């Protein structure tokens, strides 16, 4: 079981994501979220997924694409830090979404891509030793541990699932 990281292991911004993760087995949570999110998004039509709750806000497809990009970024950072102490640059989520073409993809393809990305990351996380989970590096000018990124993956998804429910009116 991967224990929750201490606040020294992530940035103040990331505390919002880590704080959303309940006291549970985080890998099992990632597996449950993978399945429930896949079910949620794969049942939408492309018309439903083209919805943005306000002008200038992301569509459902763009928000899911952002979730995929962020999952990959957190996983890459976890992988790199598990192997080597290094400093990595930040990433601007808006630049990533603006330079992607999520709205031309089917929601079913995006849902499958999210599921495949998460599954791959779960296998990576299961392979980390206790020592590797505690290793650190610098990202976006802050110290992070590998296990912090594991919790941030779950918390980031929980954050967006709440947004989908409250702002997009999809999900339970």
PDB file of C-alpha atoms in Angstrom:
ATOM      1  CA  UNK A   1       0.000   0.000   0.000  1.00  0.00           C
ATOM      2  CA  UNK A   2       1.273   3.474  -0.874  1.00  0.00           C
ATOM      3  CA  UNK A   3       0.960   5.841   2.053  1.00  0.00           C
ATOM      4  CA  UNK A   4      -0.222   9.392   1.559  1.00  0.00           C
ATOM      5  CA  UNK A   5       2.617  11.851   0.950  1.00  0.00           C
ATOM      6  CA  UNK A   6       3.376  14.550   3.473  1.00  0.00           C
ATOM      7  CA  UNK A   7       2.879  18.217   2.492  1.00  0.00           C
ATOM      8  CA  UNK A   8       6.652  18.625   2.039  1.00  0.00           C
ATOM      9  CA  UNK A   9       6.462  16.205  -0.895  1.00  0.00           C
ATOM     10  CA  UNK A  10       4.408  18.421  -3.209  1.00  0.00           C
ATOM     11  CA  UNK A  11       3.628  22.035  -4.020  1.00  0.00           C
ATOM     12  CA  UNK A  12       0.918  24.040  -2.255  1.00  0.00           C
ATOM     13  CA  UNK A  13      -1.059  23.969  -5.529  1.00  0.00           C
ATOM     14  CA  UNK A  14      -0.987  20.167  -5.586  1.00  0.00           C
ATOM     15  CA  UNK A  15      -2.381  20.023  -2.056  1.00  0.00           C
ATOM     16  CA  UNK A  16      -5.846  20.484  -3.525  1.00  0.00           C
ATOM     17  CA  UNK A  17      -5.485  17.280  -5.530  1.00  0.00           C
ATOM     18  CA  UNK A  18      -3.800  15.221  -2.815  1.00  0.00           C
ATOM     19  CA  UNK A  19      -6.420  16.401  -0.315  1.00  0.00           C
ATOM     20  CA  UNK A  20      -9.251  14.996  -2.457  1.00  0.00           C
ATOM     21  CA  UNK A  21      -7.906  11.451  -2.164  1.00  0.00           C
ATOM     22  CA  UNK A  22      -9.599   9.555   0.659  1.00  0.00           C
ATOM     23  CA  UNK A  23      -7.694   7.305   3.036  1.00  0.00           C
ATOM     24  CA  UNK A  24      -7.806   4.194   0.905  1.00  0.00           C
ATOM     25  CA  UNK A  25      -5.554   1.982  -1.187  1.00  0.00           C
ATOM     26  CA  UNK A  26      -4.639   4.498  -3.905  1.00  0.00           C
ATOM     27  CA  UNK A  27      -3.936   1.910  -6.612  1.00  0.00           C
ATOM     28  CA  UNK A  28      -7.365   0.359  -6.083  1.00  0.00           C
ATOM     29  CA  UNK A  29      -8.867   3.845  -6.249  1.00  0.00           C
ATOM     30  CA  UNK A  30      -7.056   4.519  -9.539  1.00  0.00           C
ATOM     31  CA  UNK A  31      -8.415   1.225 -10.906  1.00  0.00           C
ATOM     32  CA  UNK A  32     -12.006   2.008  -9.829  1.00  0.00           C
ATOM     33  CA  UNK A  33     -11.807   5.538 -11.216  1.00  0.00           C
ATOM     34  CA  UNK A  34     -10.408   4.229 -14.497  1.00  0.00           C
ATOM     35  CA  UNK A  35     -13.435   1.981 -14.954  1.00  0.00           C
ATOM     36  CA  UNK A  36     -16.064   4.466 -13.793  1.00  0.00           C
ATOM     37  CA  UNK A  37     -14.634   7.321 -15.872  1.00  0.00           C
ATOM     38  CA  UNK A  38     -14.403   5.084 -18.919  1.00  0.00           C
ATOM     39  CA  UNK A  39     -18.055   4.108 -18.479  1.00  0.00           C
ATOM     40  CA  UNK A  40     -19.098   7.739 -17.984  1.00  0.00           C
ATOM     41  CA  UNK A  41     -17.372   9.105 -21.080  1.00  0.00           C
ATOM     42  CA  UNK A  42     -17.849   6.168 -23.441  1.00  0.00           C
ATOM     43  CA  UNK A  43     -21.635   6.390 -23.055  1.00  0.00           C
ATOM     44  CA  UNK A  44     -21.759  10.023 -24.201  1.00  0.00           C
ATOM     45  CA  UNK A  45     -22.552  11.013 -27.750  1.00  0.00           C
ATOM     46  CA  UNK A  46     -20.164  13.267 -29.634  1.00  0.00           C
ATOM     47  CA  UNK A  47     -22.846  15.945 -29.479  1.00  0.00           C
ATOM     48  CA  UNK A  48     -22.991  15.706 -25.673  1.00  0.00           C
ATOM     49  CA  UNK A  49     -19.183  15.728 -25.507  1.00  0.00           C
ATOM     50  CA  UNK A  50     -19.014  18.912 -27.606  1.00  0.00           C
ATOM     51  CA  UNK A  51     -20.788  20.794 -24.778  1.00  0.00           C
ATOM     52  CA  UNK A  52     -19.022  23.621 -22.938  1.00  0.00           C
ATOM     53  CA  UNK A  53     -20.866  25.032 -19.921  1.00  0.00           C
ATOM     54  CA  UNK A  54     -19.923  28.638 -20.734  1.00  0.00           C
ATOM     55  CA  UNK A  55     -18.298  30.605 -23.569  1.00  0.00           C
ATOM     56  CA  UNK A  56     -14.539  30.194 -23.508  1.00  0.00           C
ATOM     57  CA  UNK A  57     -14.670  27.065 -21.333  1.00  0.00           C
ATOM     58  CA  UNK A  58     -13.450  23.674 -22.455  1.00  0.00           C
ATOM     59  CA  UNK A  59     -15.803  21.194 -24.048  1.00  0.00           C
ATOM     60  CA  UNK A  60     -16.208  17.799 -22.401  1.00  0.00           C
ATOM     61  CA  UNK A  61     -13.826  16.405 -25.034  1.00  0.00           C
ATOM     62  CA  UNK A  62     -11.239  19.081 -24.290  1.00  0.00           C
ATOM     63  CA  UNK A  63     -11.539  18.542 -20.536  1.00  0.00           C
ATOM     64  CA  UNK A  64     -11.062  14.798 -20.985  1.00  0.00           C
ATOM     65  CA  UNK A  65      -8.119  15.461 -23.304  1.00  0.00           C
ATOM     66  CA  UNK A  66      -6.660  17.691 -20.589  1.00  0.00           C
ATOM     67  CA  UNK A  67      -7.086  14.854 -18.100  1.00  0.00           C
ATOM     68  CA  UNK A  68      -5.155  12.548 -20.443  1.00  0.00           C
ATOM     69  CA  UNK A  69      -2.369  15.111 -20.941  1.00  0.00           C
ATOM     70  CA  UNK A  70      -2.088  15.689 -17.203  1.00  0.00           C
ATOM     71  CA  UNK A  71      -2.095  11.967 -16.432  1.00  0.00           C
ATOM     72  CA  UNK A  72       0.766  11.496 -18.887  1.00  0.00           C
ATOM     73  CA  UNK A  73       2.667  14.452 -17.446  1.00  0.00           C
ATOM     74  CA  UNK A  74       2.308  13.242 -13.853  1.00  0.00           C
ATOM     75  CA  UNK A  75       3.304   9.706 -14.907  1.00  0.00           C
ATOM     76  CA  UNK A  76       6.353  10.947 -16.800  1.00  0.00           C
ATOM     77  CA  UNK A  77       7.462  12.966 -13.795  1.00  0.00           C
ATOM     78  CA  UNK A  78       6.940   9.969 -11.490  1.00  0.00           C
ATOM     79  CA  UNK A  79       8.953   7.745 -13.848  1.00  0.00           C
ATOM     80  CA  UNK A  80      11.820  10.215 -14.176  1.00  0.00           C
ATOM     81  CA  UNK A  81      11.992  10.962 -10.444  1.00  0.00           C
ATOM     82  CA  UNK A  82      11.890   7.240  -9.616  1.00  0.00           C
ATOM     83  CA  UNK A  83      15.086   6.826 -11.619  1.00  0.00           C
ATOM     84  CA  UNK A  84      16.961  10.093 -11.143  1.00  0.00           C
ATOM     85  CA  UNK A  85      16.848  13.338  -9.158  1.00  0.00           C
ATOM     86  CA  UNK A  86      16.319  15.973 -11.830  1.00  0.00           C
ATOM     87  CA  UNK A  87      14.568  19.267 -12.503  1.00  0.00           C
ATOM     88  CA  UNK A  88      11.716  19.318 -15.024  1.00  0.00           C
ATOM     89  CA  UNK A  89       9.871  22.332 -16.416  1.00  0.00           C
ATOM     90  CA  UNK A  90       6.228  23.090 -15.746  1.00  0.00           C
ATOM     91  CA  UNK A  91       3.509  22.759 -18.318  1.00  0.00           C
ATOM     92  CA  UNK A  92       0.733  25.141 -19.251  1.00  0.00           C
ATOM     93  CA  UNK A  93      -2.531  23.249 -19.483  1.00  0.00           C
ATOM     94  CA  UNK A  94      -4.121  25.885 -21.700  1.00  0.00           C
ATOM     95  CA  UNK A  95      -1.276  25.743 -24.222  1.00  0.00           C
ATOM     96  CA  UNK A  96      -1.605  21.957 -24.307  1.00  0.00           C
ATOM     97  CA  UNK A  97      -5.371  22.054 -24.903  1.00  0.00           C
ATOM     98  CA  UNK A  98      -5.126  24.912 -27.410  1.00  0.00           C
ATOM     99  CA  UNK A  99      -2.567  22.945 -29.429  1.00  0.00           C
ATOM    100  CA  UNK A 100      -4.500  19.686 -29.452  1.00  0.00           C
ATOM    101  CA  UNK A 101      -7.441  18.737 -31.628  1.00  0.00           C
ATOM    102  CA  UNK A 102      -9.592  16.967 -29.049  1.00  0.00           C
ATOM    103  CA  UNK A 103     -12.874  18.237 -30.500  1.00  0.00           C
ATOM    104  CA  UNK A 104     -12.281  16.367 -33.774  1.00  0.00           C
ATOM    105  CA  UNK A 105     -11.797  13.043 -31.988  1.00  0.00           C
ATOM    106  CA  UNK A 106     -14.651  10.794 -30.967  1.00  0.00           C
ATOM    107  CA  UNK A 107     -15.529  10.729 -27.301  1.00  0.00           C
ATOM    108  CA  UNK A 108     -15.301   6.933 -27.416  1.00  0.00           C
ATOM    109  CA  UNK A 109     -11.699   7.151 -28.659  1.00  0.00           C
ATOM    110  CA  UNK A 110     -10.826   9.676 -25.956  1.00  0.00           C
ATOM    111  CA  UNK A 111     -12.447   7.490 -23.289  1.00  0.00           C
ATOM    112  CA  UNK A 112     -10.461   4.474 -24.512  1.00  0.00           C
ATOM    113  CA  UNK A 113      -7.256   6.529 -24.609  1.00  0.00           C
ATOM    114  CA  UNK A 114      -7.816   7.660 -21.023  1.00  0.00           C
ATOM    115  CA  UNK A 115      -8.395   4.067 -19.914  1.00  0.00           C
ATOM    116  CA  UNK A 116      -5.294   2.793 -21.743  1.00  0.00           C
ATOM    117  CA  UNK A 117      -3.148   5.587 -20.330  1.00  0.00           C
ATOM    118  CA  UNK A 118      -4.347   4.906 -16.789  1.00  0.00           C
ATOM    119  CA  UNK A 119      -3.874   1.157 -17.120  1.00  0.00           C
ATOM    120  CA  UNK A 120      -0.307   1.643 -18.318  1.00  0.00           C
ATOM    121  CA  UNK A 121       0.365   3.988 -15.405  1.00  0.00           C
ATOM    122  CA  UNK A 122      -1.065   1.520 -12.883  1.00  0.00           C
ATOM    123  CA  UNK A 123       1.386  -1.121 -14.084  1.00  0.00           C
ATOM    124  CA  UNK A 124       4.233   1.392 -13.768  1.00  0.00           C
ATOM    125  CA  UNK A 125       3.170   2.401 -10.253  1.00  0.00           C
ATOM    126  CA  UNK A 126       2.864  -1.227  -9.116  1.00  0.00           C
ATOM    127  CA  UNK A 127       6.478  -1.708 -10.199  1.00  0.00           C
ATOM    128  CA  UNK A 128       7.862   1.068  -7.999  1.00  0.00           C
ATOM    129  CA  UNK A 129       9.724  -0.038  -4.887  1.00  0.00           C
ATOM    130  CA  UNK A 130       9.140   1.687  -1.546  1.00  0.00           C
ATOM    131  CA  UNK A 131      12.454   3.471  -2.044  1.00  0.00           C
ATOM    132  CA  UNK A 132      11.460   4.693  -5.509  1.00  0.00           C
ATOM    133  CA  UNK A 133       8.107   6.021  -4.240  1.00  0.00           C
ATOM    134  CA  UNK A 134       9.990   8.262  -1.806  1.00  0.00           C
ATOM    135  CA  UNK A 135      12.456   9.615  -4.361  1.00  0.00           C
ATOM    136  CA  UNK A 136      12.088  13.257  -5.297  1.00  0.00           C
ATOM    137  CA  UNK A 137      12.815  15.761  -8.001  1.00  0.00           C
ATOM    138  CA  UNK A 138      11.882  19.297  -8.988  1.00  0.00           C
ATOM    139  CA  UNK A 139       8.943  20.081 -11.275  1.00  0.00           C
ATOM    140  CA  UNK A 140       7.473  23.524 -11.856  1.00  0.00           C
ATOM    141  CA  UNK A 141      10.052  24.884  -9.386  1.00  0.00           C
ATOM    142  CA  UNK A 142       8.767  22.690  -6.519  1.00  0.00           C
ATOM    143  CA  UNK A 143       9.969  19.509  -4.877  1.00  0.00           C
ATOM    144  CA  UNK A 144       7.754  16.463  -5.529  1.00  0.00           C
ATOM    145  CA  UNK A 145       8.017  12.822  -4.522  1.00  0.00           C
ATOM    146  CA  UNK A 146       7.066   9.964  -6.806  1.00  0.00           C
ATOM    147  CA  UNK A 147       4.207   8.961  -4.494  1.00  0.00           C
ATOM    148  CA  UNK A 148       2.886  12.529  -4.565  1.00  0.00           C
ATOM    149  CA  UNK A 149       2.339  12.162  -8.315  1.00  0.00           C
ATOM    150  CA  UNK A 150       0.454   8.912  -7.739  1.00  0.00           C
ATOM    151  CA  UNK A 151      -1.924  10.710  -5.381  1.00  0.00           C
ATOM    152  CA  UNK A 152      -2.112  13.713  -7.696  1.00  0.00           C
ATOM    153  CA  UNK A 153      -3.282  11.441 -10.553  1.00  0.00           C
ATOM    154  CA  UNK A 154      -6.213  10.281  -8.447  1.00  0.00           C
ATOM    155  CA  UNK A 155      -6.951  13.730  -7.030  1.00  0.00           C
ATOM    156  CA  UNK A 156      -6.817  15.431 -10.417  1.00  0.00           C
ATOM    157  CA  UNK A 157      -9.367  12.972 -11.771  1.00  0.00           C
ATOM    158  CA  UNK A 158     -11.611  13.432  -8.712  1.00  0.00           C
ATOM    159  CA  UNK A 159     -11.378  17.207  -9.168  1.00  0.00           C
ATOM    160  CA  UNK A 160     -12.526  16.971 -12.777  1.00  0.00           C
ATOM    161  CA  UNK A 161     -15.246  14.426 -12.051  1.00  0.00           C
ATOM    162  CA  UNK A 162     -16.710  16.915  -9.584  1.00  0.00           C
ATOM    163  CA  UNK A 163     -16.530  19.604 -12.275  1.00  0.00           C
ATOM    164  CA  UNK A 164     -18.242  17.327 -14.789  1.00  0.00           C
ATOM    165  CA  UNK A 165     -21.045  16.737 -12.318  1.00  0.00           C
ATOM    166  CA  UNK A 166     -21.469  20.325 -11.126  1.00  0.00           C
ATOM    167  CA  UNK A 167     -20.747  22.325 -14.276  1.00  0.00           C
ATOM    168  CA  UNK A 168     -21.337  19.961 -17.176  1.00  0.00           C
ATOM    169  CA  UNK A 169     -24.168  18.039 -15.463  1.00  0.00           C
ATOM    170  CA  UNK A 170     -22.826  14.623 -16.391  1.00  0.00           C
ATOM    171  CA  UNK A 171     -21.955  11.835 -13.985  1.00  0.00           C
ATOM    172  CA  UNK A 172     -23.308  10.934 -10.616  1.00  0.00           C
TER     173      UNK A 172
END
